[in-house]
């Protein structure tokens, strides 16, 4: 009986905490609040963020998977045009690019992806070629890597700045 009373009393007791022991810096530090992302309810259980994806901001970041139509005489130019069909970009006309576009398409390049559009373009062209992108015109050009760069500065990934 004495044991039961001691246990009951132990549960009912409270411990007084010293409020002065709390560090002042911990209470004064502002809490981190992330910026709210606008969202809308889409269906019964789904919230959708109202922001464009990275691939919608940077079209060369879109993920592509492409199968070039199987022909005996497909060229790199055919594959590049097929790859760019719904990308928002087009090939530019240039004498330097004509050499690349006329090359035969290697068998390994008939199926590409999934990969980023930028990587697929670089894969089809190969290392002897430098990718140049004219964003305002949405044109994709290729120049020989050993040639002098054009007058427009290029960023590290081959895009005009």
mmCIF file of C-alpha atoms in Angstrom:
data_model
loop_
_atom_site.group_PDB
_atom_site.id
_atom_site.type_symbol
_atom_site.label_atom_id
_atom_site.label_comp_id
_atom_site.label_asym_id
_atom_site.label_seq_id
_atom_site.Cartn_x
_atom_site.Cartn_y
_atom_site.Cartn_z
ATOM 1 C CA UNK A 1 0.000 0.000 0.000
ATOM 2 C CA UNK A 2 2.804 2.353 0.874
ATOM 3 C CA UNK A 3 4.431 1.525 -2.451
ATOM 4 C CA UNK A 4 1.228 2.390 -4.349
ATOM 5 C CA UNK A 5 0.980 5.765 -2.581
ATOM 6 C CA UNK A 6 4.623 6.563 -3.363
ATOM 7 C CA UNK A 7 4.132 5.734 -7.032
ATOM 8 C CA UNK A 8 0.946 7.811 -7.245
ATOM 9 C CA UNK A 9 2.630 10.765 -5.574
ATOM 10 C CA UNK A 10 5.616 10.498 -7.926
ATOM 11 C CA UNK A 11 3.377 10.823 -10.961
ATOM 12 C CA UNK A 12 1.462 13.783 -9.595
ATOM 13 C CA UNK A 13 4.470 15.874 -8.640
ATOM 14 C CA UNK A 14 5.802 18.592 -10.902
ATOM 15 C CA UNK A 15 9.309 19.845 -11.371
ATOM 16 C CA UNK A 16 9.857 23.583 -11.356
ATOM 17 C CA UNK A 17 12.189 24.709 -14.141
ATOM 18 C CA UNK A 18 14.436 27.685 -13.856
ATOM 19 C CA UNK A 19 13.538 30.042 -16.724
ATOM 20 C CA UNK A 20 16.748 32.025 -16.289
ATOM 21 C CA UNK A 21 18.775 28.974 -17.414
ATOM 22 C CA UNK A 22 17.458 29.314 -20.989
ATOM 23 C CA UNK A 23 20.103 31.028 -23.136
ATOM 24 C CA UNK A 24 19.074 34.470 -24.353
ATOM 25 C CA UNK A 25 20.464 33.841 -27.832
ATOM 26 C CA UNK A 26 18.154 30.890 -28.412
ATOM 27 C CA UNK A 27 15.044 32.921 -27.675
ATOM 28 C CA UNK A 28 16.201 36.005 -29.585
ATOM 29 C CA UNK A 29 17.133 34.207 -32.837
ATOM 30 C CA UNK A 30 14.473 34.670 -35.505
ATOM 31 C CA UNK A 31 12.949 31.496 -36.877
ATOM 32 C CA UNK A 32 13.747 30.643 -40.517
ATOM 33 C CA UNK A 33 10.623 30.887 -42.616
ATOM 34 C CA UNK A 34 10.927 29.776 -46.253
ATOM 35 C CA UNK A 35 9.244 31.934 -48.861
ATOM 36 C CA UNK A 36 5.780 30.630 -49.631
ATOM 37 C CA UNK A 37 5.375 28.907 -52.979
ATOM 38 C CA UNK A 38 2.015 29.606 -54.583
ATOM 39 C CA UNK A 39 0.022 26.424 -55.012
ATOM 40 C CA UNK A 40 -3.455 25.467 -56.067
ATOM 41 C CA UNK A 41 -5.559 22.436 -55.247
ATOM 42 C CA UNK A 42 -5.655 20.124 -58.240
ATOM 43 C CA UNK A 43 -8.080 17.326 -57.578
ATOM 44 C CA UNK A 44 -9.039 16.043 -54.160
ATOM 45 C CA UNK A 45 -5.629 15.188 -52.692
ATOM 46 C CA UNK A 46 -3.123 17.056 -54.823
ATOM 47 C CA UNK A 47 -1.584 20.504 -54.503
ATOM 48 C CA UNK A 48 0.289 21.797 -57.543
ATOM 49 C CA UNK A 49 2.951 24.494 -57.332
ATOM 50 C CA UNK A 50 2.305 27.431 -59.638
ATOM 51 C CA UNK A 51 5.848 27.780 -60.925
ATOM 52 C CA UNK A 52 7.555 26.710 -64.145
ATOM 53 C CA UNK A 53 9.898 23.742 -64.074
ATOM 54 C CA UNK A 54 13.620 24.064 -64.760
ATOM 55 C CA UNK A 55 13.116 22.592 -68.243
ATOM 56 C CA UNK A 56 10.498 25.247 -68.986
ATOM 57 C CA UNK A 57 12.898 28.037 -67.969
ATOM 58 C CA UNK A 58 15.935 26.571 -69.742
ATOM 59 C CA UNK A 59 14.779 24.674 -72.809
ATOM 60 C CA UNK A 60 18.138 22.952 -73.224
ATOM 61 C CA UNK A 61 17.499 21.283 -69.839
ATOM 62 C CA UNK A 62 14.454 19.378 -71.042
ATOM 63 C CA UNK A 63 14.764 15.610 -70.937
ATOM 64 C CA UNK A 64 14.524 13.975 -74.344
ATOM 65 C CA UNK A 65 14.406 10.420 -75.584
ATOM 66 C CA UNK A 66 14.570 10.059 -79.321
ATOM 67 C CA UNK A 67 14.582 7.282 -81.880
ATOM 68 C CA UNK A 68 15.724 8.444 -85.300
ATOM 69 C CA UNK A 69 13.666 6.840 -88.085
ATOM 70 C CA UNK A 70 15.574 3.826 -89.346
ATOM 71 C CA UNK A 71 16.971 4.569 -92.802
ATOM 72 C CA UNK A 72 20.098 3.331 -94.519
ATOM 73 C CA UNK A 73 21.439 6.806 -95.280
ATOM 74 C CA UNK A 74 20.532 8.894 -92.222
ATOM 75 C CA UNK A 75 22.882 11.789 -91.582
ATOM 76 C CA UNK A 76 23.814 13.700 -88.451
ATOM 77 C CA UNK A 77 21.755 16.582 -89.860
ATOM 78 C CA UNK A 78 18.677 14.334 -90.116
ATOM 79 C CA UNK A 79 19.129 13.257 -86.498
ATOM 80 C CA UNK A 80 19.623 16.837 -85.280
ATOM 81 C CA UNK A 81 16.495 18.041 -87.095
ATOM 82 C CA UNK A 82 14.511 15.095 -85.691
ATOM 83 C CA UNK A 83 15.797 15.818 -82.182
ATOM 84 C CA UNK A 84 14.886 19.517 -82.385
ATOM 85 C CA UNK A 85 11.350 19.004 -83.788
ATOM 86 C CA UNK A 86 9.378 19.931 -80.660
ATOM 87 C CA UNK A 87 12.172 21.439 -78.599
ATOM 88 C CA UNK A 88 11.563 25.066 -79.542
ATOM 89 C CA UNK A 89 14.934 25.299 -81.312
ATOM 90 C CA UNK A 90 15.977 25.026 -84.948
ATOM 91 C CA UNK A 91 19.273 24.460 -86.718
ATOM 92 C CA UNK A 92 20.977 27.533 -88.092
ATOM 93 C CA UNK A 93 22.268 27.731 -91.619
ATOM 94 C CA UNK A 94 26.004 28.014 -91.823
ATOM 95 C CA UNK A 95 28.821 26.834 -94.026
ATOM 96 C CA UNK A 96 30.705 25.505 -91.005
ATOM 97 C CA UNK A 97 27.743 23.386 -89.909
ATOM 98 C CA UNK A 98 27.212 21.868 -93.366
ATOM 99 C CA UNK A 99 30.225 19.593 -92.898
ATOM 100 C CA UNK A 100 28.764 18.191 -89.675
ATOM 101 C CA UNK A 101 25.221 17.902 -91.007
ATOM 102 C CA UNK A 102 26.342 15.825 -93.992
ATOM 103 C CA UNK A 103 28.191 13.201 -91.950
ATOM 104 C CA UNK A 104 26.633 9.703 -91.772
ATOM 105 C CA UNK A 105 24.822 8.932 -88.533
ATOM 106 C CA UNK A 106 26.591 6.263 -86.439
ATOM 107 C CA UNK A 107 24.468 3.248 -85.481
ATOM 108 C CA UNK A 108 24.930 4.083 -81.788
ATOM 109 C CA UNK A 109 23.109 7.404 -82.313
ATOM 110 C CA UNK A 110 19.841 6.032 -83.704
ATOM 111 C CA UNK A 111 18.474 5.823 -80.130
ATOM 112 C CA UNK A 112 19.358 8.475 -77.556
ATOM 113 C CA UNK A 113 18.176 9.123 -74.042
ATOM 114 C CA UNK A 114 16.705 9.771 -71.766
ATOM 115 C CA UNK A 115 19.122 12.688 -71.429
ATOM 116 C CA UNK A 116 19.116 16.471 -71.452
ATOM 117 C CA UNK A 117 18.609 18.120 -74.827
ATOM 118 C CA UNK A 118 21.972 19.897 -74.460
ATOM 119 C CA UNK A 119 23.727 16.549 -73.910
ATOM 120 C CA UNK A 120 21.919 14.926 -76.841
ATOM 121 C CA UNK A 121 23.034 17.745 -79.158
ATOM 122 C CA UNK A 122 26.623 17.437 -77.965
ATOM 123 C CA UNK A 123 26.494 13.643 -78.336
ATOM 124 C CA UNK A 124 25.276 13.810 -81.927
ATOM 125 C CA UNK A 125 27.884 16.410 -82.890
ATOM 126 C CA UNK A 126 30.841 14.829 -81.121
ATOM 127 C CA UNK A 127 33.873 16.372 -79.481
ATOM 128 C CA UNK A 128 35.330 18.091 -82.598
ATOM 129 C CA UNK A 129 32.325 20.438 -82.602
ATOM 130 C CA UNK A 130 31.349 23.279 -80.262
ATOM 131 C CA UNK A 131 27.669 23.962 -79.559
ATOM 132 C CA UNK A 132 26.563 27.587 -80.018
ATOM 133 C CA UNK A 133 23.058 28.629 -79.028
ATOM 134 C CA UNK A 134 21.398 31.877 -80.087
ATOM 135 C CA UNK A 135 18.714 32.148 -77.399
ATOM 136 C CA UNK A 136 16.792 35.155 -78.825
ATOM 137 C CA UNK A 137 16.448 33.388 -82.193
ATOM 138 C CA UNK A 138 16.301 29.908 -80.622
ATOM 139 C CA UNK A 139 18.851 28.652 -83.089
ATOM 140 C CA UNK A 140 21.370 25.894 -82.502
ATOM 141 C CA UNK A 141 24.655 26.147 -84.399
ATOM 142 C CA UNK A 142 27.826 24.112 -84.450
ATOM 143 C CA UNK A 143 31.351 25.354 -85.056
ATOM 144 C CA UNK A 144 34.567 23.398 -85.211
ATOM 145 C CA UNK A 145 36.177 23.260 -81.790
ATOM 146 C CA UNK A 146 39.604 24.070 -83.239
ATOM 147 C CA UNK A 147 38.312 27.197 -85.045
ATOM 148 C CA UNK A 148 38.428 30.647 -83.493
ATOM 149 C CA UNK A 149 35.350 31.456 -81.390
ATOM 150 C CA UNK A 150 32.745 33.764 -82.884
ATOM 151 C CA UNK A 151 32.503 37.404 -81.848
ATOM 152 C CA UNK A 152 29.718 36.665 -79.332
ATOM 153 C CA UNK A 153 31.011 35.361 -75.987
ATOM 154 C CA UNK A 154 30.020 31.838 -75.065
ATOM 155 C CA UNK A 155 29.209 30.524 -71.641
ATOM 156 C CA UNK A 156 30.740 27.288 -70.335
ATOM 157 C CA UNK A 157 28.015 25.107 -71.799
ATOM 158 C CA UNK A 158 28.300 26.576 -75.278
ATOM 159 C CA UNK A 159 25.457 29.099 -75.036
ATOM 160 C CA UNK A 160 25.680 32.786 -75.925
ATOM 161 C CA UNK A 161 25.719 35.022 -72.885
#
